[in-house]
């Protein structure tokens, strides 16, 4: 997707604060953090949401969850707790239509989420 902001970040056209990257995903700090720790886990393959996933995307999503745990442990937020969030559609709060998962930590969270 040429105009997708996350695709442009992945291609290096827009600067970001990279936390981790490899051939499958890019992890960056959110530019508008909603918690003291707010990271975005972005698959390099473009698909808008879980509704657009193909069977080949399954392994990448599992990989994101494993990497989220590793990064949380490396940052020392694994014991205090963190939240992983994936929004689907505008009504759920999705504002960038390239599937991504938020890792939020460093403050208390309520349930159910707002």
mmCIF file with all atom_site columns, C-alpha atoms in Angstrom:
data_model
loop_
_atom_site.group_PDB
_atom_site.id
_atom_site.type_symbol
_atom_site.label_atom_id
_atom_site.label_alt_id
_atom_site.label_comp_id
_atom_site.label_asym_id
_atom_site.label_entity_id
_atom_site.label_seq_id
_atom_site.pdbx_PDB_ins_code
_atom_site.Cartn_x
_atom_site.Cartn_y
_atom_site.Cartn_z
_atom_site.occupancy
_atom_site.B_iso_or_equiv
_atom_site.pdbx_formal_charge
_atom_site.auth_seq_id
_atom_site.auth_comp_id
_atom_site.auth_asym_id
_atom_site.auth_atom_id
_atom_site.pdbx_PDB_model_num
ATOM 1   C CA . UNK A 1 1   ? 0.000   0.000   0.000  1.00 0.00 ? 1   UNK A CA 1
ATOM 2   C CA . UNK A 1 2   ? 1.882   3.072   -1.174 1.00 0.00 ? 2   UNK A CA 1
ATOM 3   C CA . UNK A 1 3   ? 0.017   5.632   0.982  1.00 0.00 ? 3   UNK A CA 1
ATOM 4   C CA . UNK A 1 4   ? -0.282  3.570   4.182  1.00 0.00 ? 4   UNK A CA 1
ATOM 5   C CA . UNK A 1 5   ? 1.616   5.379   6.941  1.00 0.00 ? 5   UNK A CA 1
ATOM 6   C CA . UNK A 1 6   ? 2.847   2.112   8.474  1.00 0.00 ? 6   UNK A CA 1
ATOM 7   C CA . UNK A 1 7   ? 4.017   0.832   5.078  1.00 0.00 ? 7   UNK A CA 1
ATOM 8   C CA . UNK A 1 8   ? 5.892   4.110   4.637  1.00 0.00 ? 8   UNK A CA 1
ATOM 9   C CA . UNK A 1 9   ? 7.469   3.728   8.106  1.00 0.00 ? 9   UNK A CA 1
ATOM 10  C CA . UNK A 1 10  ? 8.467   0.140   7.244  1.00 0.00 ? 10  UNK A CA 1
ATOM 11  C CA . UNK A 1 11  ? 10.071  1.360   4.012  1.00 0.00 ? 11  UNK A CA 1
ATOM 12  C CA . UNK A 1 12  ? 12.002  4.039   5.947  1.00 0.00 ? 12  UNK A CA 1
ATOM 13  C CA . UNK A 1 13  ? 10.209  6.952   4.293  1.00 0.00 ? 13  UNK A CA 1
ATOM 14  C CA . UNK A 1 14  ? 8.937   8.242   7.651  1.00 0.00 ? 14  UNK A CA 1
ATOM 15  C CA . UNK A 1 15  ? 11.206  8.245   10.713 1.00 0.00 ? 15  UNK A CA 1
ATOM 16  C CA . UNK A 1 16  ? 10.250  6.229   13.778 1.00 0.00 ? 16  UNK A CA 1
ATOM 17  C CA . UNK A 1 17  ? 11.697  5.208   17.112 1.00 0.00 ? 17  UNK A CA 1
ATOM 18  C CA . UNK A 1 18  ? 12.472  1.575   16.377 1.00 0.00 ? 18  UNK A CA 1
ATOM 19  C CA . UNK A 1 19  ? 12.496  -0.890  19.223 1.00 0.00 ? 19  UNK A CA 1
ATOM 20  C CA . UNK A 1 20  ? 12.938  -4.074  17.171 1.00 0.00 ? 20  UNK A CA 1
ATOM 21  C CA . UNK A 1 21  ? 12.798  -5.154  13.565 1.00 0.00 ? 21  UNK A CA 1
ATOM 22  C CA . UNK A 1 22  ? 13.381  -8.234  11.492 1.00 0.00 ? 22  UNK A CA 1
ATOM 23  C CA . UNK A 1 23  ? 12.060  -9.713  8.248  1.00 0.00 ? 23  UNK A CA 1
ATOM 24  C CA . UNK A 1 24  ? 8.562   -10.262 9.724  1.00 0.00 ? 24  UNK A CA 1
ATOM 25  C CA . UNK A 1 25  ? 7.727   -7.293  11.949 1.00 0.00 ? 25  UNK A CA 1
ATOM 26  C CA . UNK A 1 26  ? 8.663   -3.787  13.005 1.00 0.00 ? 26  UNK A CA 1
ATOM 27  C CA . UNK A 1 27  ? 8.192   -2.610  16.600 1.00 0.00 ? 27  UNK A CA 1
ATOM 28  C CA . UNK A 1 28  ? 8.140   1.132   17.222 1.00 0.00 ? 28  UNK A CA 1
ATOM 29  C CA . UNK A 1 29  ? 7.244   3.569   19.973 1.00 0.00 ? 29  UNK A CA 1
ATOM 30  C CA . UNK A 1 30  ? 3.817   5.133   19.463 1.00 0.00 ? 30  UNK A CA 1
ATOM 31  C CA . UNK A 1 31  ? 4.020   8.851   18.580 1.00 0.00 ? 31  UNK A CA 1
ATOM 32  C CA . UNK A 1 32  ? 0.923   9.525   20.678 1.00 0.00 ? 32  UNK A CA 1
ATOM 33  C CA . UNK A 1 33  ? 1.423   7.252   23.705 1.00 0.00 ? 33  UNK A CA 1
ATOM 34  C CA . UNK A 1 34  ? -1.555  6.318   25.837 1.00 0.00 ? 34  UNK A CA 1
ATOM 35  C CA . UNK A 1 35  ? 0.622   4.866   28.614 1.00 0.00 ? 35  UNK A CA 1
ATOM 36  C CA . UNK A 1 36  ? 4.211   5.315   29.796 1.00 0.00 ? 36  UNK A CA 1
ATOM 37  C CA . UNK A 1 37  ? 5.115   2.350   27.592 1.00 0.00 ? 37  UNK A CA 1
ATOM 38  C CA . UNK A 1 38  ? 3.203   2.249   24.299 1.00 0.00 ? 38  UNK A CA 1
ATOM 39  C CA . UNK A 1 39  ? 4.686   0.159   21.515 1.00 0.00 ? 39  UNK A CA 1
ATOM 40  C CA . UNK A 1 40  ? 3.252   -0.806  18.140 1.00 0.00 ? 40  UNK A CA 1
ATOM 41  C CA . UNK A 1 41  ? 3.932   -4.262  16.672 1.00 0.00 ? 41  UNK A CA 1
ATOM 42  C CA . UNK A 1 42  ? 3.475   -3.962  12.917 1.00 0.00 ? 42  UNK A CA 1
ATOM 43  C CA . UNK A 1 43  ? 3.618   -6.873  10.467 1.00 0.00 ? 43  UNK A CA 1
ATOM 44  C CA . UNK A 1 44  ? 5.626   -6.032  7.357  1.00 0.00 ? 44  UNK A CA 1
ATOM 45  C CA . UNK A 1 45  ? 2.861   -7.597  5.250  1.00 0.00 ? 45  UNK A CA 1
ATOM 46  C CA . UNK A 1 46  ? -0.004  -5.166  4.733  1.00 0.00 ? 46  UNK A CA 1
ATOM 47  C CA . UNK A 1 47  ? -3.512  -6.228  5.711  1.00 0.00 ? 47  UNK A CA 1
ATOM 48  C CA . UNK A 1 48  ? -6.066  -3.885  7.224  1.00 0.00 ? 48  UNK A CA 1
ATOM 49  C CA . UNK A 1 49  ? -7.345  -5.899  10.183 1.00 0.00 ? 49  UNK A CA 1
ATOM 50  C CA . UNK A 1 50  ? -7.919  -9.433  11.411 1.00 0.00 ? 50  UNK A CA 1
ATOM 51  C CA . UNK A 1 51  ? -10.838 -9.532  8.970  1.00 0.00 ? 51  UNK A CA 1
ATOM 52  C CA . UNK A 1 52  ? -8.352  -9.357  6.095  1.00 0.00 ? 52  UNK A CA 1
ATOM 53  C CA . UNK A 1 53  ? -5.908  -11.964 7.369  1.00 0.00 ? 53  UNK A CA 1
ATOM 54  C CA . UNK A 1 54  ? -4.899  -14.859 5.177  1.00 0.00 ? 54  UNK A CA 1
ATOM 55  C CA . UNK A 1 55  ? -3.855  -18.242 6.520  1.00 0.00 ? 55  UNK A CA 1
ATOM 56  C CA . UNK A 1 56  ? -0.239  -17.265 5.878  1.00 0.00 ? 56  UNK A CA 1
ATOM 57  C CA . UNK A 1 57  ? -0.537  -14.445 8.440  1.00 0.00 ? 57  UNK A CA 1
ATOM 58  C CA . UNK A 1 58  ? -1.238  -16.827 11.333 1.00 0.00 ? 58  UNK A CA 1
ATOM 59  C CA . UNK A 1 59  ? 2.420   -17.468 12.152 1.00 0.00 ? 59  UNK A CA 1
ATOM 60  C CA . UNK A 1 60  ? 3.229   -13.747 12.139 1.00 0.00 ? 60  UNK A CA 1
ATOM 61  C CA . UNK A 1 61  ? 0.509   -12.961 14.671 1.00 0.00 ? 61  UNK A CA 1
ATOM 62  C CA . UNK A 1 62  ? 1.734   -15.705 17.005 1.00 0.00 ? 62  UNK A CA 1
ATOM 63  C CA . UNK A 1 63  ? 5.261   -14.377 16.549 1.00 0.00 ? 63  UNK A CA 1
ATOM 64  C CA . UNK A 1 64  ? 4.114   -10.877 17.533 1.00 0.00 ? 64  UNK A CA 1
ATOM 65  C CA . UNK A 1 65  ? 2.652   -12.189 20.796 1.00 0.00 ? 65  UNK A CA 1
ATOM 66  C CA . UNK A 1 66  ? 5.876   -14.060 21.613 1.00 0.00 ? 66  UNK A CA 1
ATOM 67  C CA . UNK A 1 67  ? 8.009   -10.995 20.781 1.00 0.00 ? 67  UNK A CA 1
ATOM 68  C CA . UNK A 1 68  ? 5.716   -8.824  22.919 1.00 0.00 ? 68  UNK A CA 1
ATOM 69  C CA . UNK A 1 69  ? 6.457   -11.064 25.906 1.00 0.00 ? 69  UNK A CA 1
ATOM 70  C CA . UNK A 1 70  ? 10.190  -10.989 25.210 1.00 0.00 ? 70  UNK A CA 1
ATOM 71  C CA . UNK A 1 71  ? 10.267  -7.201  24.874 1.00 0.00 ? 71  UNK A CA 1
ATOM 72  C CA . UNK A 1 72  ? 8.108   -6.760  27.991 1.00 0.00 ? 72  UNK A CA 1
ATOM 73  C CA . UNK A 1 73  ? 10.520  -8.956  29.963 1.00 0.00 ? 73  UNK A CA 1
ATOM 74  C CA . UNK A 1 74  ? 13.553  -7.100  28.578 1.00 0.00 ? 74  UNK A CA 1
ATOM 75  C CA . UNK A 1 75  ? 12.014  -3.771  29.636 1.00 0.00 ? 75  UNK A CA 1
ATOM 76  C CA . UNK A 1 76  ? 11.093  -5.081  33.091 1.00 0.00 ? 76  UNK A CA 1
ATOM 77  C CA . UNK A 1 77  ? 7.347   -4.630  32.653 1.00 0.00 ? 77  UNK A CA 1
ATOM 78  C CA . UNK A 1 78  ? 6.477   -8.317  32.541 1.00 0.00 ? 78  UNK A CA 1
ATOM 79  C CA . UNK A 1 79  ? 5.923   -8.612  36.299 1.00 0.00 ? 79  UNK A CA 1
ATOM 80  C CA . UNK A 1 80  ? 3.820   -5.462  36.743 1.00 0.00 ? 80  UNK A CA 1
ATOM 81  C CA . UNK A 1 81  ? 1.620   -6.322  33.760 1.00 0.00 ? 81  UNK A CA 1
ATOM 82  C CA . UNK A 1 82  ? 0.942   -5.061  30.289 1.00 0.00 ? 82  UNK A CA 1
ATOM 83  C CA . UNK A 1 83  ? -1.935  -5.031  27.832 1.00 0.00 ? 83  UNK A CA 1
ATOM 84  C CA . UNK A 1 84  ? -1.980  -6.107  24.186 1.00 0.00 ? 84  UNK A CA 1
ATOM 85  C CA . UNK A 1 85  ? -4.707  -4.499  22.062 1.00 0.00 ? 85  UNK A CA 1
ATOM 86  C CA . UNK A 1 86  ? -5.743  -4.922  18.437 1.00 0.00 ? 86  UNK A CA 1
ATOM 87  C CA . UNK A 1 87  ? -8.562  -2.717  17.126 1.00 0.00 ? 87  UNK A CA 1
ATOM 88  C CA . UNK A 1 88  ? -10.696 -3.638  14.097 1.00 0.00 ? 88  UNK A CA 1
ATOM 89  C CA . UNK A 1 89  ? -12.523 -0.790  12.372 1.00 0.00 ? 89  UNK A CA 1
ATOM 90  C CA . UNK A 1 90  ? -13.199 2.825   13.210 1.00 0.00 ? 90  UNK A CA 1
ATOM 91  C CA . UNK A 1 91  ? -15.876 1.946   15.757 1.00 0.00 ? 91  UNK A CA 1
ATOM 92  C CA . UNK A 1 92  ? -13.276 0.028   17.774 1.00 0.00 ? 92  UNK A CA 1
ATOM 93  C CA . UNK A 1 93  ? -10.727 2.849   17.601 1.00 0.00 ? 93  UNK A CA 1
ATOM 94  C CA . UNK A 1 94  ? -8.627  1.737   14.629 1.00 0.00 ? 94  UNK A CA 1
ATOM 95  C CA . UNK A 1 95  ? -7.137  4.837   13.016 1.00 0.00 ? 95  UNK A CA 1
ATOM 96  C CA . UNK A 1 96  ? -4.393  3.301   10.850 1.00 0.00 ? 96  UNK A CA 1
ATOM 97  C CA . UNK A 1 97  ? -5.707  0.595   8.548  1.00 0.00 ? 97  UNK A CA 1
ATOM 98  C CA . UNK A 1 98  ? -2.663  -1.649  8.606  1.00 0.00 ? 98  UNK A CA 1
ATOM 99  C CA . UNK A 1 99  ? -3.144  -4.369  11.223 1.00 0.00 ? 99  UNK A CA 1
ATOM 100 C CA . UNK A 1 100 ? -1.020  -3.737  14.311 1.00 0.00 ? 100 UNK A CA 1
ATOM 101 C CA . UNK A 1 101 ? -0.968  -4.623  17.980 1.00 0.00 ? 101 UNK A CA 1
ATOM 102 C CA . UNK A 1 102 ? -0.449  -2.127  20.786 1.00 0.00 ? 102 UNK A CA 1
ATOM 103 C CA . UNK A 1 103 ? 1.547   -3.005  23.893 1.00 0.00 ? 103 UNK A CA 1
ATOM 104 C CA . UNK A 1 104 ? 0.591   -0.698  26.771 1.00 0.00 ? 104 UNK A CA 1
ATOM 105 C CA . UNK A 1 105 ? 2.169   -0.698  30.234 1.00 0.00 ? 105 UNK A CA 1
ATOM 106 C CA . UNK A 1 106 ? 3.257   1.493   33.099 1.00 0.00 ? 106 UNK A CA 1
ATOM 107 C CA . UNK A 1 107 ? -0.120  2.556   34.444 1.00 0.00 ? 107 UNK A CA 1
ATOM 108 C CA . UNK A 1 108 ? -3.279  0.944   35.755 1.00 0.00 ? 108 UNK A CA 1
ATOM 109 C CA . UNK A 1 109 ? -5.928  -0.240  33.297 1.00 0.00 ? 109 UNK A CA 1
ATOM 110 C CA . UNK A 1 110 ? -9.618  -0.706  33.943 1.00 0.00 ? 110 UNK A CA 1
ATOM 111 C CA . UNK A 1 111 ? -11.908 -3.491  32.779 1.00 0.00 ? 111 UNK A CA 1
ATOM 112 C CA . UNK A 1 112 ? -13.844 -3.430  30.622 1.00 0.00 ? 112 UNK A CA 1
ATOM 113 C CA . UNK A 1 113 ? -11.745 -1.127  28.454 1.00 0.00 ? 113 UNK A CA 1
ATOM 114 C CA . UNK A 1 114 ? -13.431 2.127   27.454 1.00 0.00 ? 114 UNK A CA 1
#
